[in-house]
Amino acid sequence: MATLSVCQVPSSGFSFENCRRNALLEAEFVKQGHKLPVAKKTGTTIVGVVFKKNGIVLGADTRATEGMVVADKNCSKIHYISPNIYCCGAGTAADTEMTTQLISSNLELHSLATGRLPQVATANRMLKQMLFRYQGYIGAALVLGGVDCTGAHLYSIYPHGSSDKLPYVTMGSGSLAAMAVFEDRYKPNMKEKEAKQLVRDAIAAGIFNDLGSGSNIDVCVITKNKLDYICPYDIANKKGVRTARPPGRPFKRSGSYKYKRNTTGVLTETVTPLELEVVEESVQTMDTS
Amino acid sequence: MDAGSFKLNFWANGPKPGELYSFPGATGSTIPGCGPVRHTLNPMVTGTSVLGVKFDGGILLAADMLGSYGSLARFRNISRVMKVNDCTVLGASGDYADYQYLKQVIEQMVIDEELLGDGHNYSPKAIYSWLTRVMYNRRSKMNPLWNTVVIGGVYNGESFLGYVDKLGVAYEAPTIATGFGAYLAQPLMREVLEKKATLSKDEAYELLERCMKVLYYRDARSYNRYEIAIVTESGVQIEGPLTSETNWDIAHLVRSGFQ
């Protein structure tokens, strides 16, 4: 039921077959005392900005959270859609990954069929229509940006299937912190360098003020003639270096956690070699067929 | 002593750990007309964020002048900042009626203090400590004052800025923001303070103006009319009503249609 342009024409109306199956599965699981696995959510800060009428800068942090634990310190949230269109994703990691891959694949087929470079509006339509079809069950909040023959376009797409076409957008748990920076400093027709700095500042605001976002800043610059996928653009959090420093004094490595030998006095030292005897030795060939 | 048969009488019919337990007498199940009926309330007329920032020589406090009735912008000219005495100010967000009650209590306390005539004044830290205790005790009785309060002032040359909320959570910091301000304004305030540890009065004023503008843009329960309280060694000054300059040019860039 999920594929678009490839095989059958989907039947009309919403199909909720899987909902019943899921409810049954859940009931069984709970009866046996297990808990259903929780979707990995990317608490995130993702942003996009249009600069100088014909360019897009997309930015994202790199932390993936599983509840209150950081599951991935350096994941990539800027997904490829087509050579001129990229998409940042917030929400459930699997949903953003698979949705963008699906639309990327369908867009490539579409582009081959039309013989033209794909348009951002097309990607937007495809994403919207799919997300609406699933009534919000696919938890993917996306920032879609790209440059095509009609210019630079930026969209934010919500899990229920609505989208907004704006000059600057933010999504994810850190979106308010990032939006505060945008509302403060966005100007129309910025230069590329300014726009990159603004995006970097917005993601940094999300990283340092939102617990669901963290680690590094990835940036993707799309213009008519070039594409810069800069991962990482800024390593905002380096392991072992504390960012809180007394004002006016330079960065100081706050000390390693390794203690020198003899910090705890050693009274006696006994070395006992473990004598292991070889009981059996066998060779198993690898199945390389 | 057999561990299995040892029974703690006072916990005999108590809740299992982790189970929800309804406190006795917490819901309004007392006999009607017999003393005050207390329950954990719902706020009616509410105020949104309050912002506070320290600068070299004092503090600034800002709050807009709106009392919302749910999503209705009901009272558009109310002050949510009060002068406690010549060295302290207090700003409150949350239920406006509870703030008015608090204001009344504090004003009476200040009068009583003056009547003592011993030359002493309430310091901002004293008000902060007292308020923390009051809020915590009210919440422990399941009858909170539904406010988040920011207390600021200057005493003995030292500036003070503190936050107390309806649960009794209290802390001091160089920048404070309640409500939506914590998500929208706090990142901006922290960004400035990380670059420069102490601000001048003008820099702090400009920072608060920027933050109030962003709040007006993005907080759906805010209003473009606010007051700023300035406390320095020389006293308290409450400026207002002020308005932010807003730029709606991006409206031209938003086109509906085939997208």
XYZ file of C-alpha atoms in Angstrom:
548
model
C 0.000 0.000 0.000
C 2.954 2.298 0.417
C 4.566 2.579 -3.006
C 3.501 5.403 -5.258
C 4.367 5.535 -8.918
C 5.713 2.036 -9.375
C 3.135 -0.748 -9.263
C -0.612 -0.760 -8.584
C -2.884 2.227 -8.208
C -3.712 2.389 -4.469
C -7.372 1.694 -3.638
C -9.373 4.717 -2.522
C -9.967 5.659 1.104
C -7.791 4.987 4.121
C -6.662 1.498 4.944
C -6.483 0.746 8.619
C -5.883 -3.014 8.350
C -2.607 -2.824 10.190
C -4.130 -0.948 13.128
C -6.200 -3.962 14.099
C -3.214 -6.247 13.746
C -1.090 -3.913 15.870
C -3.711 -3.779 18.605
C -3.865 -7.586 18.722
C -0.073 -7.878 18.817
C 0.185 -5.315 21.573
C -2.446 -7.074 23.694
C -0.601 -10.379 23.333
C 2.733 -8.844 24.186
C 1.436 -7.136 27.281
C -0.296 -10.325 28.387
C 3.044 -12.096 28.295
C 4.614 -9.299 30.285
C 6.756 -7.782 27.508
C 6.734 -4.158 26.510
C 6.500 -3.135 22.904
C 9.739 -1.632 21.564
C 9.693 2.154 21.569
C 10.395 4.015 18.344
C 13.728 5.824 18.423
C 12.932 9.528 18.394
C 15.364 12.082 17.190
C 14.883 14.947 19.625
C 16.295 17.415 17.212
C 16.970 20.866 15.973
C 16.669 21.239 12.200
C 16.493 24.524 10.301
C 16.414 25.871 6.794
C 16.887 29.349 5.373
C 16.637 30.905 1.914
C 19.382 33.372 1.048
C 19.881 35.789 -1.809
C 16.778 34.521 -3.684
C 18.530 31.543 -5.225
C 20.175 29.557 -2.469
C 19.227 27.358 0.474
C 21.126 26.572 3.653
C 19.936 23.577 5.660
C 21.252 22.833 9.138
C 20.847 20.038 11.671
C 22.305 18.796 14.947
C 23.616 15.225 15.201
C 22.118 13.667 18.334
C 19.660 10.758 18.221
C 17.884 10.021 21.514
C 16.155 6.866 22.734
C 14.067 8.205 25.590
C 16.514 9.848 27.955
C 19.618 8.198 26.510
C 21.700 9.355 23.572
C 21.509 6.503 21.089
C 23.766 7.996 18.433
C 26.208 10.839 19.070
C 26.774 11.595 15.427
C 23.902 10.636 13.183
C 23.157 12.303 9.882
C 19.846 14.128 9.707
C 20.208 15.786 6.320
C 18.908 13.266 3.804
C 19.416 13.132 0.068
C 16.314 13.472 -2.069
C 17.835 14.369 -5.409
C 21.072 16.045 -6.543
C 19.471 19.455 -6.105
C 17.096 18.726 -3.192
C 17.922 17.777 0.387
C 15.654 17.157 3.364
C 16.266 17.420 7.118
C 14.183 15.127 9.297
C 12.956 15.313 12.884
C 10.702 12.938 14.813
C 10.928 9.164 14.630
C 14.308 8.282 13.088
C 13.050 5.302 11.101
C 10.140 7.277 9.698
C 12.274 10.178 8.490
C 14.864 7.829 7.006
C 12.439 5.568 5.146
C 10.094 8.320 4.028
C 12.890 10.383 2.516
C 14.382 7.311 0.848
C 11.037 6.336 -0.614
C 10.318 9.774 -2.020
C 13.896 10.059 -3.266
C 13.500 6.829 -5.151
C 10.142 7.753 -6.622
C 11.433 11.199 -7.542
C 14.317 9.683 -9.451
C 11.905 7.547 -11.459
C 9.752 10.599 -12.060
C 12.764 12.627 -13.143
C 13.767 9.931 -15.638
C 10.217 9.826 -16.955
C 10.019 13.606 -17.434
C 13.625 13.980 -18.545
C 14.068 16.990 -16.260
C 15.712 17.861 -12.997
C 13.102 17.349 -10.239
C 11.360 20.337 -8.726
C 11.146 20.966 -5.001
C 7.390 21.445 -5.243
C 7.102 17.884 -6.562
C 9.017 16.431 -3.620
C 6.825 18.510 -1.305
C 3.631 17.185 -2.886
C 4.800 13.586 -2.706
C 5.833 13.877 0.933
C 2.633 15.698 1.960
C 0.347 13.252 0.237
C 2.052 10.263 1.779
C 2.114 11.682 5.301
C -1.550 12.692 5.102
C -2.480 9.236 3.890
C -1.013 7.847 7.127
C -2.905 10.375 9.245
C 0.073 11.349 11.396
C 1.070 7.790 12.287
C 4.324 8.340 10.416
C 6.116 10.668 12.824
C 8.220 12.561 10.338
C 8.625 16.346 10.584
C 10.715 17.537 7.667
C 12.495 20.624 6.400
C 12.721 20.265 2.637
C 14.911 22.599 0.610
C 16.355 22.720 -2.860
C 17.058 24.724 -5.978
C 15.398 23.940 -9.284
C 14.683 25.677 -12.568
C 12.138 27.968 -10.873
C 14.465 29.086 -8.077
C 15.201 28.207 -4.467
C 12.363 26.820 -2.354
C 12.051 25.868 1.293
C 9.188 23.924 2.881
C 8.454 22.623 6.342
C 6.293 19.487 6.359
C 4.439 18.274 9.440
C 3.667 14.636 10.355
C -0.038 15.025 9.639
C 0.615 16.177 6.099
C 0.491 19.969 6.107
C 3.311 22.054 4.736
C 4.387 25.687 4.874
C 6.425 27.481 2.260
C 8.516 30.089 4.066
C 11.861 31.892 3.866
C 13.008 30.398 7.180
C 11.769 27.358 9.100
C 12.720 25.293 12.126
C 11.490 21.892 13.338
C 12.147 19.470 16.176
C 12.341 19.806 19.948
C 14.913 22.577 19.654
C 12.832 24.482 17.113
C 11.827 27.249 19.530
C 15.409 28.002 20.508
C 16.424 28.044 16.825
C 13.405 30.114 15.804
C 14.260 32.700 18.470
C 17.639 33.176 16.757
C 15.998 33.418 13.327
C 13.367 35.909 14.444
C 16.117 37.983 15.968
C 18.562 38.005 13.085
C 16.999 36.927 9.793
C 17.181 39.443 6.975
C 15.944 38.867 3.442
C 18.643 38.469 0.746
C 21.537 37.541 3.000
C 24.868 36.494 1.560
C 25.921 32.842 1.716
C 28.424 33.398 4.522
C 25.890 35.284 6.652
C 23.272 32.626 6.061
C 25.657 29.835 7.073
C 26.597 31.711 10.233
C 22.928 32.296 11.059
C 22.108 28.613 10.576
C 25.092 27.663 12.700
C 23.926 29.992 15.467
C 20.374 28.688 15.329
C 21.457 25.052 15.600
C 23.891 25.989 18.385
C 21.001 27.597 20.299
C 19.119 24.316 19.946
C 22.119 22.215 20.953
C 22.927 24.191 24.082
C 19.394 24.959 25.258
C 17.464 21.806 24.344
C 18.254 18.476 25.931
C 17.015 16.507 22.935
C 19.613 18.085 20.642
C 23.359 17.969 20.890
C 26.773 17.110 19.516
C 27.765 18.711 16.226
C 26.320 20.974 13.573
C 25.832 19.709 10.012
C 25.197 22.169 7.225
C 24.137 21.746 3.614
C 24.327 24.646 1.146
C 22.404 24.309 -2.136
C 22.701 26.795 -4.955
C 22.079 26.599 -8.668
C 25.607 25.572 -9.504
C 26.922 23.857 -6.431
C 26.057 21.682 -3.512
C 28.050 21.740 -0.279
C 27.275 18.952 2.150
C 29.406 19.921 5.132
C 29.361 17.298 7.855
C 30.430 18.451 10.385
C 30.351 22.199 9.911
C 31.081 22.902 13.532
C 32.158 20.484 16.220
C 30.313 22.252 19.005
C 30.909 19.577 21.625
C 34.295 17.969 21.877
C 34.792 15.122 24.321
C 36.974 16.028 27.267
C 36.731 19.756 26.769
C 34.353 21.645 29.029
C 32.716 24.639 27.373
C 31.914 26.468 30.615
C 35.010 28.490 31.205
C 35.713 31.497 33.407
C 35.204 34.644 31.350
C 38.311 36.152 29.842
C 40.385 33.027 30.275
C 41.202 30.746 27.337
C 39.840 27.228 26.829
C 41.407 24.830 29.272
C 41.199 21.088 29.038
C 39.401 20.385 32.250
C 41.713 17.526 33.109
C 41.624 13.908 32.104
C 39.913 11.432 34.368
C 42.914 9.139 34.432
C 44.738 9.073 37.729
C 48.495 8.771 37.916
C 49.930 5.464 39.034
C 50.299 5.314 42.811
C 47.564 7.880 43.485
C 46.211 5.040 45.542
C 49.216 3.556 47.262
C 50.000 -0.010 46.253
C 50.836 -2.181 49.260
C 51.577 -5.534 47.640
C 51.570 -6.813 44.114
C 51.149 -10.481 43.218
C 51.229 -11.736 39.631
C 49.570 -15.128 39.029
C 49.694 -16.453 35.479
C 46.558 -18.379 34.557
C 47.510 -21.755 33.258
C 45.135 -22.788 30.528
C 45.470 -26.147 28.850
C 44.425 -26.677 25.281
C 41.612 -29.227 25.337
C 40.597 -29.333 21.703
C 41.689 -27.614 18.531
C 39.498 -27.647 15.443
C 39.371 -25.791 12.164
C 36.093 -24.744 10.617
C 36.095 -23.472 7.074
C 34.057 -20.363 6.286
C 31.122 -20.835 3.951
C 32.104 -18.630 1.056
C 29.685 -20.108 -1.459
C 11.456 -12.482 63.954
C 9.972 -13.951 60.837
C 10.384 -11.412 58.002
C 7.281 -12.570 56.213
C 4.886 -12.074 59.084
C 6.284 -8.759 60.271
C 3.554 -6.273 59.518
C 3.939 -2.540 59.755
C 0.608 -1.430 61.072
C 0.678 2.107 59.842
C 1.288 0.959 56.277
C -1.153 -1.916 56.502
C -3.660 -0.672 53.932
C -1.348 1.738 52.187
C -0.605 2.062 48.513
C 1.768 -0.266 46.735
C 4.953 1.451 45.661
C 4.449 3.119 42.320
C 0.669 3.005 42.552
C -1.380 6.156 42.317
C -2.563 7.229 45.730
C -5.290 9.761 46.345
C -4.525 11.785 49.429
C -7.230 11.876 52.093
C -9.241 15.095 51.981
C -7.461 16.410 48.922
C -10.466 16.479 46.601
C -13.360 18.760 47.460
C -15.103 16.002 49.310
C -15.407 17.880 52.603
C -18.861 18.651 53.936
C -20.128 21.698 52.055
C -20.135 24.924 54.051
C -17.622 23.546 56.552
C -14.446 25.568 56.159
C -12.539 26.318 52.949
C -12.723 23.660 50.316
C -9.275 23.249 48.883
C -8.283 21.629 45.674
C -5.499 21.900 43.195
C -6.818 24.668 41.003
C -6.964 25.647 37.398
C -5.651 29.094 36.533
C -8.263 31.502 35.133
C -6.760 34.822 34.033
C -3.120 34.171 33.268
C 0.011 36.107 32.437
C 2.685 34.758 30.120
C 6.474 34.962 30.385
C 8.520 37.172 32.694
C 12.152 37.859 31.794
C 14.980 38.935 34.081
C 18.626 39.768 33.415
C 21.498 40.987 35.594
C 23.775 43.799 34.504
C 26.702 45.615 36.019
C 25.119 47.570 38.864
C 21.597 46.125 38.931
C 18.909 44.056 37.276
C 16.200 44.406 34.648
C 12.836 42.684 34.722
C 10.349 42.645 31.828
C 6.794 41.379 31.484
C 4.022 42.151 29.047
C 0.756 43.712 30.124
C -1.676 41.038 29.072
C -4.070 38.976 31.195
C -5.331 36.112 29.024
C -8.594 34.339 29.724
C -7.718 31.074 28.046
C -7.147 32.090 24.472
C -8.989 35.426 24.838
C -6.817 38.523 25.249
C -9.040 39.803 28.042
C -7.162 42.425 30.027
C -4.694 44.336 27.939
C -3.417 46.863 30.429
C -2.540 45.006 33.605
C 0.771 45.298 35.355
C 2.488 42.060 36.277
C 5.511 43.742 37.821
C 5.417 45.233 41.297
C 7.807 47.294 43.352
C 8.264 45.669 46.733
C 10.517 48.334 48.213
C 13.370 50.577 47.067
C 15.631 47.651 46.435
C 13.345 44.854 45.192
C 10.923 44.141 42.375
C 8.778 41.112 41.715
C 7.258 39.924 38.441
C 4.730 37.105 38.181
C 3.367 34.865 35.463
C 0.511 32.418 35.862
C -2.772 33.089 37.609
C -3.381 36.815 38.006
C -5.706 36.481 40.976
C -3.046 34.595 42.932
C -0.559 37.324 42.020
C -2.957 39.982 43.300
C -3.323 38.095 46.573
C 0.450 37.760 46.854
C 0.858 41.463 46.078
C -1.555 42.360 48.854
C 0.250 40.143 51.370
C 3.672 41.497 50.436
C 2.509 45.129 50.529
C 1.133 44.611 54.021
C 4.400 42.955 55.081
C 6.363 45.948 53.794
C 4.105 48.382 55.658
C 4.503 46.399 58.871
C 8.250 46.468 58.402
C 8.250 50.221 57.972
C 6.161 50.640 61.092
C 8.856 48.851 63.072
C 11.077 51.811 62.178
C 14.304 49.937 62.815
C 16.012 51.152 59.650
C 15.926 47.689 58.074
C 14.345 46.800 54.767
C 13.462 43.487 53.233
C 16.324 42.452 50.976
C 15.512 40.752 47.673
C 17.046 37.557 48.980
C 14.824 37.689 52.053
C 11.675 38.034 49.952
C 12.933 35.212 47.729
C 13.550 32.877 50.690
C 10.209 33.702 52.252
C 8.345 33.210 49.002
C 10.047 29.868 48.338
C 8.821 28.594 51.699
C 5.317 29.920 51.133
C 5.025 28.366 47.669
C 6.400 25.027 48.792
C 4.126 24.829 51.789
C 1.084 25.703 49.693
C 1.941 22.986 47.178
C 2.455 20.479 49.991
C -1.093 21.213 51.125
C -2.269 20.625 47.524
C -3.458 24.236 47.295
C -0.812 26.098 45.332
C -0.534 29.707 44.280
C -0.486 29.093 40.553
C 2.351 31.469 39.734
C 5.922 31.499 38.576
C 7.593 34.475 40.199
C 10.803 36.307 39.342
C 12.356 38.338 42.137
C 15.093 40.842 41.430
C 16.884 43.587 43.251
C 20.055 45.207 44.480
C 21.168 45.014 48.098
C 24.487 46.142 49.517
C 25.829 46.710 46.033
C 25.083 43.151 44.952
C 22.444 42.379 42.373
C 20.102 39.466 42.918
C 17.843 37.585 40.517
C 15.769 34.572 41.538
C 12.971 32.318 40.281
C 10.263 30.625 42.382
C 7.479 28.560 40.900
C 4.225 26.998 42.061
C 5.963 23.779 43.102
C 8.449 25.616 45.274
C 11.280 25.082 42.784
C 13.664 27.987 43.356
C 16.982 29.012 41.929
C 19.128 32.051 41.239
C 20.738 32.726 37.880
C 22.105 35.643 35.850
C 19.226 35.256 33.368
C 15.693 34.100 34.161
C 12.736 33.434 31.895
C 9.411 31.883 32.840
C 6.850 30.190 30.651
C 7.457 30.413 26.934
C 10.371 32.727 27.572
C 12.353 29.707 28.738
C 12.184 28.230 25.242
C 12.357 31.392 23.140
C 14.156 34.080 25.134
C 16.536 32.074 27.339
C 18.673 30.843 24.364
C 19.101 34.451 23.214
C 19.934 35.710 26.709
C 22.407 32.892 27.349
C 24.094 33.483 24.003
C 24.853 37.093 24.964
C 25.983 36.255 28.483
C 28.307 33.522 27.289
C 30.204 36.000 25.149
C 30.315 38.734 27.798
C 30.025 37.822 31.462
C 28.832 41.258 32.603
C 26.609 43.566 30.590
C 26.130 47.287 30.816
C 22.645 48.632 31.485
C 22.141 49.603 27.841
C 23.254 46.210 26.567
C 20.925 44.432 28.984
C 18.062 46.753 28.027
C 18.628 46.101 24.342
C 18.756 42.341 25.010
C 15.410 42.420 26.806
C 13.872 44.466 23.996
C 14.993 41.872 21.431
C 13.644 39.062 23.574
C 10.258 40.743 24.073
C 10.038 41.185 20.303
C 10.727 37.515 19.629
C 8.179 36.571 22.290
C 5.572 38.745 20.657
C 6.297 37.072 17.300
C 6.175 33.517 18.534
C 4.194 33.248 21.805
C 0.536 32.916 20.965
C -0.542 34.343 24.353
C 1.635 37.450 24.332
C 0.922 41.095 23.613
C 2.897 43.964 22.153
C 2.802 46.103 25.259
C 5.197 45.557 28.108
C 6.857 47.077 31.136
C 10.506 47.008 32.154
C 11.586 47.402 35.771
C 15.090 48.703 36.391
C 16.651 48.254 39.815
C 19.976 49.871 40.637
C 21.698 51.043 43.765
C 19.784 54.305 43.471
C 16.341 52.718 43.445
C 13.530 51.210 41.432
C 12.103 52.528 38.196
C 9.313 50.860 36.259
C 9.158 51.986 32.631
C 6.131 51.353 30.531
C 4.050 50.741 28.587
C 6.602 50.022 25.848
C 6.012 48.575 22.389
C 8.238 46.495 20.106
C 8.919 47.485 16.511
C 7.761 44.528 14.457
C 8.615 43.667 10.890
C 6.003 41.729 8.925
C 7.714 41.963 5.523
C 7.984 38.211 5.179
C 4.226 38.204 4.760
C 4.872 39.152 1.147
C 7.000 36.054 0.721
C 4.293 33.691 1.911
C 2.215 32.677 -1.035
C -0.627 30.227 -0.845
C -1.530 28.297 -3.946
C -0.223 25.302 -5.768
C 2.686 24.056 -3.725
